[in-house]
């Protein structure tokens, strides 16, 4: 192959000349194609469209590459609008796809070029619309970061067994029972009593989530204390559920504005998005639109990591609201984030008659007054600002939507104003790490929640280090970044000493160009410093947490946080999200005076931020923060005691079930425990799924399934990950399918005696309540096997002996018994 290639000529395409190439030109080895980049320097879109049409007047053929079909159709409409009908009358009254000399195609091209010798110009739609961004490639629906394993167990964790109470999880253990080896969870209770729980019953065990400051007491096996504790909690939960139902009722009774379906401009606006939406984004967009089209005011939390596409979801919602003549307020915690959002919204909506304003302390008093007047008379459609928007002098003409970015950053007084807004208009809250109360309210269904979990393609996890402060550490981290042409954030959250810290940094790296930024600087000075840092006139920005939200500087990929032990978990996560915005490896150094001298809470926070460095960790960190901080300020002290007693996981499960029961939407079958047992047991062999945590996670997922189609999806995923199913896995999936069908049929126990080819099905309460002997007589006549109804130990049991495959024909019997059929 190498010899064959050596005999052929090399063709090298280059957009610049070297001395060697110039020398080769005389020998006929180098050809100048006289091609160049096709650019449109005009500022306005209409002017760039006219410039494109002017190329056809020079006799050129113009090829325009568009990102998608919607963008191609939009461009054709705009071009025809610039062409006078008398100059180019449509043939036979029909309009061609594009004006003469213009050819519009759908494809991916970074930039345009022209080739005068052949009379061709190739341009891109992004060149026409002035949006030069990097593409996000399309990806499959399976790449979202999974959240099902948030509660995965680790040895030493406190756990809650539904029937026996609080214990410590020791690990997985293989035991021999009735001649066969099976896997069990080993739980250790008070007095070192041990309980072995079959792994297929993992749904009865949940991780204890409470405060780390006060570890729970272990329960005694066989004692009655746990039942009393659970009963007291259940009574308090009933009271809590009734209060929550009043909130539900109040929300349902409120009437707001029901927005109409998407119009043509909305579809055009969405087609102009230069990235391919992730499945999570599309799902969230549809959920938000569905809320907007309802008469009840929306109160939705959109949770997703920095850079995962939350802002695009908010912009589509805002555009929909503006299209119906109503106003949008975007509330952000910092002036820098307000500037960033204003730039993004303005650029995204540049081709539409949408008036956007920015209101914060960076605006002059005269400018603030002009904006306030514009909001009152309705001439401003979208306003983006800080808490200044919540001032009493700000009045809206027709406020339709409030978008709140990082609500947890606002004070108590501001949150009270937001609470009143929620009663009147649609509210969409964006966050990477919801605070415990917000998260809890979303998990329990008080607030609606959407998740955006799919990371941008090629994004790398940020390497995070917790280290003692030392000059060599600071010097090494900075010089490593500067050596690759990057920039550094140095975070110090004390304005009074930030100048002294900046001086220390300048002594450590004397050749670096250093700037200082904090929130107490005059607005023009702060703006100037940030602009110069973005322009790479400085190597290091020593700043307070003012950079926590909004800054998007791809060249800055190292962050050093001084006194990281003084920061909250969510705050550290937000700060770290400022680096790693591109495809380059990013680093975050969390510096403390002494790792050994850290308080237990600070140690837990720093350990968490270091452990959860994978993409999409915001939701997990919020759950961990909820655990570290405890429940005291979430639902009040009355409920706090019960949560601490039984753990948040079980509390939330019982609360959800109680609410559904009170609302009358709970399926009576849902409360019924279904046991499926068989002589030839199924399982997940260690040889098939090597990781114990993965086996545990799969059993947990199997136990949580409620529909056969969900089981089919999980089975396909398992086959894809681990390969063809061995017999044990086939039997495990059969048992899972039988359990789902049995629950729908009102059967509480299924026993398969494989050797006798016999199935015993014990009728559960839902079926006994509607017992009709004729149903079973008629069913016996329609089945290929033998069906009999008998009484055993006070229970009614169906005895079924099929003619062929035991599991398959038992499944068919259960389908016929489905209580929702007919």
mmCIF file with all atom_site columns, N, CA, C and O in Angstrom, residues 225-237 642 646 654:
data_model
loop_
_atom_site.group_PDB
_atom_site.id
_atom_site.type_symbol
_atom_site.label_atom_id
_atom_site.label_alt_id
_atom_site.label_comp_id
_atom_site.label_asym_id
_atom_site.label_entity_id
_atom_site.label_seq_id
_atom_site.pdbx_PDB_ins_code
_atom_site.Cartn_x
_atom_site.Cartn_y
_atom_site.Cartn_z
_atom_site.occupancy
_atom_site.B_iso_or_equiv
_atom_site.pdbx_formal_charge
_atom_site.auth_seq_id
_atom_site.auth_comp_id
_atom_site.auth_asym_id
_atom_site.auth_atom_id
_atom_site.pdbx_PDB_model_num
ATOM 1  N N  . UNK A 1 225 ? -40.249 -0.250 67.688 1.00 0.00 ? 225 UNK A N  1
ATOM 2  C CA . UNK A 1 225 ? -39.993 1.197  67.642 1.00 0.00 ? 225 UNK A CA 1
ATOM 3  C C  . UNK A 1 225 ? -40.127 1.737  66.217 1.00 0.00 ? 225 UNK A C  1
ATOM 4  O O  . UNK A 1 225 ? -40.669 2.829  66.001 1.00 0.00 ? 225 UNK A O  1
ATOM 5  N N  . UNK A 1 226 ? -39.631 0.949  65.231 1.00 0.00 ? 226 UNK A N  1
ATOM 6  C CA . UNK A 1 226 ? -39.678 1.429  63.844 1.00 0.00 ? 226 UNK A CA 1
ATOM 7  C C  . UNK A 1 226 ? -41.111 1.597  63.363 1.00 0.00 ? 226 UNK A C  1
ATOM 8  O O  . UNK A 1 226 ? -41.453 2.583  62.703 1.00 0.00 ? 226 UNK A O  1
ATOM 9  N N  . UNK A 1 227 ? -41.991 0.663  63.701 1.00 0.00 ? 227 UNK A N  1
ATOM 10 C CA . UNK A 1 227 ? -43.386 0.770  63.280 1.00 0.00 ? 227 UNK A CA 1
ATOM 11 C C  . UNK A 1 227 ? -44.040 2.004  63.892 1.00 0.00 ? 227 UNK A C  1
ATOM 12 O O  . UNK A 1 227 ? -44.818 2.699  63.235 1.00 0.00 ? 227 UNK A O  1
ATOM 13 N N  . UNK A 1 228 ? -43.719 2.291  65.193 1.00 0.00 ? 228 UNK A N  1
ATOM 14 C CA . UNK A 1 228 ? -44.285 3.484  65.839 1.00 0.00 ? 228 UNK A CA 1
ATOM 15 C C  . UNK A 1 228 ? -43.756 4.753  65.166 1.00 0.00 ? 228 UNK A C  1
ATOM 16 O O  . UNK A 1 228 ? -44.510 5.698  64.936 1.00 0.00 ? 228 UNK A O  1
ATOM 17 N N  . UNK A 1 229 ? -42.462 4.769  64.858 1.00 0.00 ? 229 UNK A N  1
ATOM 18 C CA . UNK A 1 229 ? -41.853 5.923  64.190 1.00 0.00 ? 229 UNK A CA 1
ATOM 19 C C  . UNK A 1 229 ? -42.511 6.170  62.834 1.00 0.00 ? 229 UNK A C  1
ATOM 20 O O  . UNK A 1 229 ? -42.856 7.299  62.474 1.00 0.00 ? 229 UNK A O  1
ATOM 21 N N  . UNK A 1 230 ? -42.701 5.092  62.089 1.00 0.00 ? 230 UNK A N  1
ATOM 22 C CA . UNK A 1 230 ? -43.286 5.205  60.750 1.00 0.00 ? 230 UNK A CA 1
ATOM 23 C C  . UNK A 1 230 ? -44.740 5.672  60.828 1.00 0.00 ? 230 UNK A C  1
ATOM 24 O O  . UNK A 1 230 ? -45.199 6.466  60.011 1.00 0.00 ? 230 UNK A O  1
ATOM 25 N N  . UNK A 1 231 ? -45.460 5.198  61.859 1.00 0.00 ? 231 UNK A N  1
ATOM 26 C CA . UNK A 1 231 ? -46.869 5.580  62.027 1.00 0.00 ? 231 UNK A CA 1
ATOM 27 C C  . UNK A 1 231 ? -46.985 7.073  62.341 1.00 0.00 ? 231 UNK A C  1
ATOM 28 O O  . UNK A 1 231 ? -47.834 7.781  61.787 1.00 0.00 ? 231 UNK A O  1
ATOM 29 N N  . UNK A 1 232 ? -46.112 7.581  63.244 1.00 0.00 ? 232 UNK A N  1
ATOM 30 C CA . UNK A 1 232 ? -46.125 9.011  63.560 1.00 0.00 ? 232 UNK A CA 1
ATOM 31 C C  . UNK A 1 232 ? -45.802 9.855  62.334 1.00 0.00 ? 232 UNK A C  1
ATOM 32 O O  . UNK A 1 232 ? -46.418 10.888 62.083 1.00 0.00 ? 232 UNK A O  1
ATOM 33 N N  . UNK A 1 233 ? -44.812 9.389  61.562 1.00 0.00 ? 233 UNK A N  1
ATOM 34 C CA . UNK A 1 233 ? -44.441 10.106 60.340 1.00 0.00 ? 233 UNK A CA 1
ATOM 35 C C  . UNK A 1 233 ? -45.594 10.118 59.346 1.00 0.00 ? 233 UNK A C  1
ATOM 36 O O  . UNK A 1 233 ? -45.866 11.126 58.701 1.00 0.00 ? 233 UNK A O  1
ATOM 37 N N  . UNK A 1 234 ? -46.295 8.977  59.246 1.00 0.00 ? 234 UNK A N  1
ATOM 38 C CA . UNK A 1 234 ? -47.417 8.880  58.307 1.00 0.00 ? 234 UNK A CA 1
ATOM 39 C C  . UNK A 1 234 ? -48.520 9.867  58.678 1.00 0.00 ? 234 UNK A C  1
ATOM 40 O O  . UNK A 1 234 ? -49.127 10.491 57.801 1.00 0.00 ? 234 UNK A O  1
ATOM 41 N N  . UNK A 1 235 ? -48.780 10.036 59.997 1.00 0.00 ? 235 UNK A N  1
ATOM 42 C CA . UNK A 1 235 ? -49.801 10.987 60.434 1.00 0.00 ? 235 UNK A CA 1
ATOM 43 C C  . UNK A 1 235 ? -49.399 12.420 60.074 1.00 0.00 ? 235 UNK A C  1
ATOM 44 O O  . UNK A 1 235 ? -50.224 13.212 59.609 1.00 0.00 ? 235 UNK A O  1
ATOM 45 N N  . UNK A 1 236 ? -48.105 12.748 60.294 1.00 0.00 ? 236 UNK A N  1
ATOM 46 C CA . UNK A 1 236 ? -47.620 14.087 59.953 1.00 0.00 ? 236 UNK A CA 1
ATOM 47 C C  . UNK A 1 236 ? -47.633 14.297 58.434 1.00 0.00 ? 236 UNK A C  1
ATOM 48 O O  . UNK A 1 236 ? -47.917 15.392 57.944 1.00 0.00 ? 236 UNK A O  1
ATOM 49 N N  . UNK A 1 237 ? -47.331 13.237 57.688 1.00 0.00 ? 237 UNK A N  1
ATOM 50 C CA . UNK A 1 237 ? -47.327 13.320 56.226 1.00 0.00 ? 237 UNK A CA 1
ATOM 51 C C  . UNK A 1 237 ? -48.730 13.594 55.701 1.00 0.00 ? 237 UNK A C  1
ATOM 52 O O  . UNK A 1 237 ? -48.920 14.371 54.764 1.00 0.00 ? 237 UNK A O  1
ATOM 53 N N  . UNK A 1 642 ? -39.700 14.328 61.574 1.00 0.00 ? 642 UNK A N  1
ATOM 54 C CA . UNK A 1 642 ? -40.151 13.085 60.934 1.00 0.00 ? 642 UNK A CA 1
ATOM 55 C C  . UNK A 1 642 ? -39.233 12.703 59.769 1.00 0.00 ? 642 UNK A C  1
ATOM 56 O O  . UNK A 1 642 ? -38.989 11.519 59.532 1.00 0.00 ? 642 UNK A O  1
ATOM 57 N N  . UNK A 1 646 ? -37.137 9.005  59.542 1.00 0.00 ? 646 UNK A N  1
ATOM 58 C CA . UNK A 1 646 ? -37.289 7.928  58.545 1.00 0.00 ? 646 UNK A CA 1
ATOM 59 C C  . UNK A 1 646 ? -36.482 8.174  57.269 1.00 0.00 ? 646 UNK A C  1
ATOM 60 O O  . UNK A 1 646 ? -36.448 7.316  56.394 1.00 0.00 ? 646 UNK A O  1
ATOM 61 N N  . UNK A 1 654 ? -43.588 8.331  50.710 1.00 0.00 ? 654 UNK A N  1
ATOM 62 C CA . UNK A 1 654 ? -44.870 8.266  51.416 1.00 0.00 ? 654 UNK A CA 1
ATOM 63 C C  . UNK A 1 654 ? -45.709 9.514  51.154 1.00 0.00 ? 654 UNK A C  1
ATOM 64 O O  . UNK A 1 654 ? -46.930 9.433  50.999 1.00 0.00 ? 654 UNK A O  1
#
